[in-house]
Amino acid sequence: MDAKGAPLPTPPSPNPSSGSASGAIDAPKPMLAFHFLRALSRVHAGPARRRTRTISRAAYSSMARAAGPRRAWSRALLRQAQARRSTTLASRRAAVLVRRRVAAGPAPPLALPRLTGRSSGSSGETSAARAPLLPPPPPAPRQAGEPARSDALRRLVPGGAGMEYCSLLEETADYVRCLRAQVQLMQGLADLFSCQ
Amino acid sequence: MSGRRSRGSVSEEEINELISKLQSLLPTARRRGGSSSSSSQASTAKMLKETCSYIKTLNREVEDLSDRLTDLMATMDQNSPAAEIIRSLLR
């Protein structure tokens, strides 16, 4: 974990070959640690209310940031986080809609009956649904031979609703790897903090 | 990889390959007497089910750990060695 010692103002560029054992490109652990620790320090400096929720959200956003925009799930998570941040400044109604959406967890929003309007630009402050809407999920499995169980998977993996079955499997694998690394990181931190 | 996506349909072998790759990630990667059985619908469905429950388990762990970290952060001494390490990392 040498990359963590570098006192750079900008995070070190992710090096895909730096540590993943599986042969596939994965979010390297120093990047994960950097983003999460930074988020944690912000949480610590902030208000003490609802910290658990803030920390768990920070976990997912830092996971997405470490993975970068090349993955659909990380892009979906970053979009959700952005929508959350921006609607705290917007109208009350929009904030309620977004809160309801993200309260469902990291899963992408399905076609809720309350979603109104589609904002085309990314800078509309007062439109009700600022976050880009995902295409409505297909009522039946997309491809022949795709099992019905894949719908549950689509709900669990962020951004999974609009994907092809093949991409869904790839994204799931990457998501599981990163999620596992995030859990390991948090576990290590908890152990570190609890043995002072 | 992009060449695969540009075709209209994806071959079953590719899907099976992805599924077995996913399966190897799960903690319950049991080799059920030969991996050629992955083409059957039943084991695919079971594998997806295991994946779903594993993701849910990981989500729950994130929540639990967030809880733990919240408590630990509340009681963390500003000058503890751990806090010092973190501060130096982020400087």
Coordinates of N, CA and C in Angstrom, one line a residue, chain B:
Chain B
M1 N -14.1 -7.6 -27.1 CA -15.3 -7.4 -26.2 C -16.3 -6.6 -27.0
S2 N -15.8 -5.5 -27.6 CA -16.8 -4.6 -28.3 C -17.3 -5.4 -29.5
G3 N -16.5 -6.2 -30.1 CA -16.9 -7.0 -31.2 C -18.1 -7.9 -30.9
R4 N -18.1 -8.4 -29.7 CA -19.1 -9.3 -29.3 C -20.4 -8.5 -29.2
R5 N -20.3 -7.3 -28.7 CA -21.6 -6.5 -28.5 C -22.2 -6.1 -29.8
S6 N -21.4 -5.9 -30.8 CA -22.0 -5.4 -32.0 C -22.8 -6.4 -32.8
R7 N -22.6 -7.7 -32.4 CA -23.4 -8.7 -33.1 C -24.8 -8.7 -32.5
G8 N -25.8 -9.2 -33.2 CA -27.1 -9.2 -32.7 C -27.3 -10.1 -31.5
S9 N -26.9 -11.3 -31.6 CA -27.2 -12.2 -30.5 C -25.8 -12.7 -29.9
V10 N -25.9 -12.9 -28.7 CA -24.6 -13.4 -28.0 C -24.7 -14.9 -27.9
S11 N -23.6 -15.5 -28.2 CA -23.6 -17.0 -28.2 C -23.7 -17.5 -26.7
E12 N -24.2 -18.7 -26.7 CA -24.5 -19.2 -25.3 C -23.2 -19.5 -24.6
E13 N -22.1 -19.9 -25.4 CA -20.9 -20.2 -24.7 C -20.3 -19.0 -24.0
E14 N -20.5 -17.8 -24.6 CA -20.0 -16.6 -24.0 C -20.7 -16.3 -22.7
I15 N -22.0 -16.6 -22.7 CA -22.8 -16.3 -21.5 C -22.4 -17.3 -20.5
N16 N -22.2 -18.6 -20.8 CA -21.8 -19.5 -19.9 C -20.4 -19.2 -19.3
E17 N -19.6 -18.6 -20.1 CA -18.2 -18.2 -19.7 C -18.4 -17.2 -18.6
L18 N -19.2 -16.2 -18.9 CA -19.4 -15.1 -17.9 C -20.0 -15.6 -16.7
I19 N -20.9 -16.6 -16.8 CA -21.6 -17.1 -15.6 C -20.6 -17.8 -14.8
S20 N -19.7 -18.6 -15.4 CA -18.7 -19.3 -14.6 C -17.7 -18.4 -14.0
K21 N -17.4 -17.3 -14.7 CA -16.5 -16.3 -14.1 C -17.2 -15.7 -12.8
L22 N -18.5 -15.4 -12.9 CA -19.2 -14.9 -11.8 C -19.2 -15.9 -10.7
Q23 N -19.4 -17.1 -11.1 CA -19.5 -18.2 -10.0 C -18.2 -18.3 -9.2
S24 N -17.1 -18.1 -9.9 CA -15.8 -18.2 -9.2 C -15.7 -17.1 -8.2
L25 N -16.4 -16.0 -8.3 CA -16.3 -14.9 -7.4 C -17.0 -15.2 -6.1
L26 N -18.1 -16.0 -6.2 CA -18.9 -16.2 -5.0 C -18.2 -17.0 -4.0
P27 N -18.5 -16.8 -2.8 CA -17.8 -17.6 -1.7 C -18.2 -19.0 -1.7
T28 N -19.3 -19.4 -2.3 CA -19.7 -20.8 -2.3 C -19.4 -21.4 -3.6
A29 N -18.2 -21.2 -4.1 CA -17.8 -21.8 -5.4 C -17.6 -23.3 -5.3
R30 N -18.7 -24.0 -5.4 CA -18.5 -25.5 -5.3 C -18.4 -26.0 -6.7
R31 N -17.5 -26.9 -6.9 CA -17.4 -27.5 -8.2 C -18.4 -28.7 -8.3
R32 N -19.5 -28.5 -8.9 CA -20.4 -29.6 -8.9 C -20.1 -30.6 -10.0
G33 N -19.1 -31.4 -9.7 CA -18.8 -32.5 -10.6 C -18.7 -32.2 -12.1
G34 N -17.9 -31.2 -12.4 CA -17.7 -30.9 -13.8 C -18.5 -29.6 -14.2
S35 N -17.8 -28.7 -14.8 CA -18.4 -27.4 -15.1 C -19.2 -27.4 -16.3
S36 N -19.4 -28.6 -17.0 CA -20.1 -28.6 -18.2 C -21.6 -28.5 -17.9
S37 N -22.0 -28.6 -16.6 CA -23.4 -28.5 -16.3 C -23.9 -27.1 -16.3
S38 N -23.0 -26.1 -16.5 CA -23.4 -24.8 -16.4 C -24.4 -24.4 -17.5
S39 N -24.5 -25.2 -18.6 CA -25.4 -24.8 -19.6 C -26.8 -25.0 -19.3
S40 N -27.1 -25.8 -18.3 CA -28.5 -26.1 -18.0 C -29.1 -24.9 -17.3
Q41 N -30.3 -24.7 -17.5 CA -31.0 -23.6 -17.0 C -31.1 -23.6 -15.5
A42 N -31.2 -24.8 -14.9 CA -31.3 -24.9 -13.5 C -30.1 -24.3 -12.7
S43 N -28.9 -24.7 -13.1 CA -27.8 -24.3 -12.4 C -27.5 -22.8 -12.7
T44 N -27.9 -22.3 -13.9 CA -27.7 -20.9 -14.1 C -28.6 -20.1 -13.2
A45 N -29.9 -20.5 -13.1 CA -30.8 -19.8 -12.2 C -30.3 -19.8 -10.8
K46 N -29.8 -21.0 -10.4 CA -29.3 -21.1 -9.0 C -28.1 -20.2 -8.8
M47 N -27.3 -20.1 -9.8 CA -26.1 -19.3 -9.7 C -26.5 -17.8 -9.6
L48 N -27.5 -17.4 -10.4 CA -28.0 -16.0 -10.3 C -28.6 -15.8 -8.9
K49 N -29.3 -16.7 -8.4 CA -29.9 -16.6 -7.1 C -28.8 -16.4 -6.0
E50 N -27.7 -17.2 -6.1 CA -26.7 -17.1 -5.2 C -26.0 -15.7 -5.3
T51 N -25.8 -15.3 -6.5 CA -25.2 -13.9 -6.7 C -26.1 -12.9 -6.1
C52 N -27.4 -12.9 -6.3 CA -28.3 -11.9 -5.7 C -28.1 -11.9 -4.2
S53 N -28.1 -13.1 -3.6 CA -28.1 -13.1 -2.2 C -26.7 -12.7 -1.7
Y54 N -25.7 -13.0 -2.5 CA -24.3 -12.5 -2.1 C -24.3 -11.0 -2.1
I55 N -24.8 -10.4 -3.1 CA -24.8 -8.9 -3.2 C -25.6 -8.3 -2.1
K56 N -26.7 -9.0 -1.7 CA -27.5 -8.5 -0.6 C -26.7 -8.6 0.7
T57 N -26.0 -9.7 0.8 CA -25.2 -9.9 2.0 C -24.1 -8.8 2.1
L58 N -23.5 -8.5 1.0 CA -22.5 -7.5 1.0 C -23.1 -6.1 1.3
N59 N -24.2 -5.8 0.8 CA -24.9 -4.6 1.1 C -25.2 -4.4 2.6
R60 N -25.6 -5.6 3.1 CA -25.9 -5.5 4.6 C -24.6 -5.3 5.4
E61 N -23.5 -5.9 4.9 CA -22.3 -5.7 5.6 C -21.8 -4.3 5.5
V62 N -22.0 -3.7 4.4 CA -21.7 -2.3 4.3 C -22.5 -1.4 5.3
E63 N -23.8 -1.7 5.4 CA -24.6 -1.0 6.4 C -24.1 -1.2 7.8
D64 N -23.8 -2.5 8.1 CA -23.4 -2.8 9.5 C -22.1 -2.1 9.8
L65 N -21.1 -2.2 8.8 CA -19.8 -1.5 9.0 C -20.0 0.0 9.1
S66 N -20.9 0.6 8.3 CA -21.1 2.0 8.5 C -21.6 2.3 9.9
D67 N -22.5 1.5 10.4 CA -22.9 1.7 11.7 C -21.8 1.7 12.7
R68 N -21.0 0.6 12.6 CA -19.8 0.5 13.5 C -18.9 1.7 13.4
L69 N -18.6 2.1 12.1 CA -17.7 3.2 11.9 C -18.3 4.5 12.5
T70 N -19.6 4.6 12.4 CA -20.3 5.8 13.0 C -20.0 5.9 14.5
D71 N -20.2 4.7 15.1 CA -20.0 4.7 16.6 C -18.5 5.0 16.9
L72 N -17.7 4.3 16.1 CA -16.2 4.5 16.4 C -15.8 5.9 16.2
M73 N -16.3 6.5 15.2 CA -15.9 7.8 14.9 C -16.4 8.8 15.9
A74 N -17.5 8.5 16.5 CA -18.0 9.4 17.5 C -17.1 9.4 18.8
T75 N -16.6 8.2 19.0 CA -15.8 8.1 20.3 C -14.3 8.3 20.0
M76 N -14.0 8.5 18.7 CA -12.6 8.6 18.4 C -11.9 9.8 19.0
D77 N -10.8 9.6 19.6 CA -10.1 10.7 20.1 C -9.4 11.4 19.0
Q78 N -9.4 12.7 19.0 CA -8.8 13.5 17.9 C -7.3 13.2 17.8
N79 N -6.6 12.9 18.9 CA -5.2 12.8 18.8 C -4.7 11.3 18.9
S80 N -5.7 10.4 18.6 CA -5.3 9.0 18.6 C -4.4 8.7 17.4
P81 N -3.6 7.7 17.6 CA -2.6 7.3 16.5 C -3.3 7.0 15.2
A82 N -4.5 6.4 15.3 CA -5.2 6.1 14.0 C -5.7 7.4 13.3
A83 N -6.2 8.3 14.0 CA -6.6 9.6 13.4 C -5.4 10.3 12.8
E84 N -4.3 10.2 13.5 CA -3.1 10.8 13.0 C -2.6 10.2 11.6
I85 N -2.7 8.9 11.6 CA -2.4 8.2 10.3 C -3.3 8.7 9.2
I86 N -4.5 8.8 9.5 CA -5.5 9.1 8.4 C -5.2 10.6 8.0
R87 N -5.0 11.4 9.0 CA -4.7 12.8 8.6 C -3.5 12.9 7.7
S88 N -2.5 12.2 8.1 CA -1.3 12.3 7.3 C -1.5 11.7 5.9
L89 N -2.3 10.7 5.8 CA -2.6 10.1 4.4 C -3.3 11.1 3.5
L90 N -4.1 11.9 4.1 CA -5.0 12.8 3.3 C -4.4 14.2 3.1
R91 N -3.2 14.4 3.7 CA -2.7 15.8 3.6 C -2.2 16.1 2.2

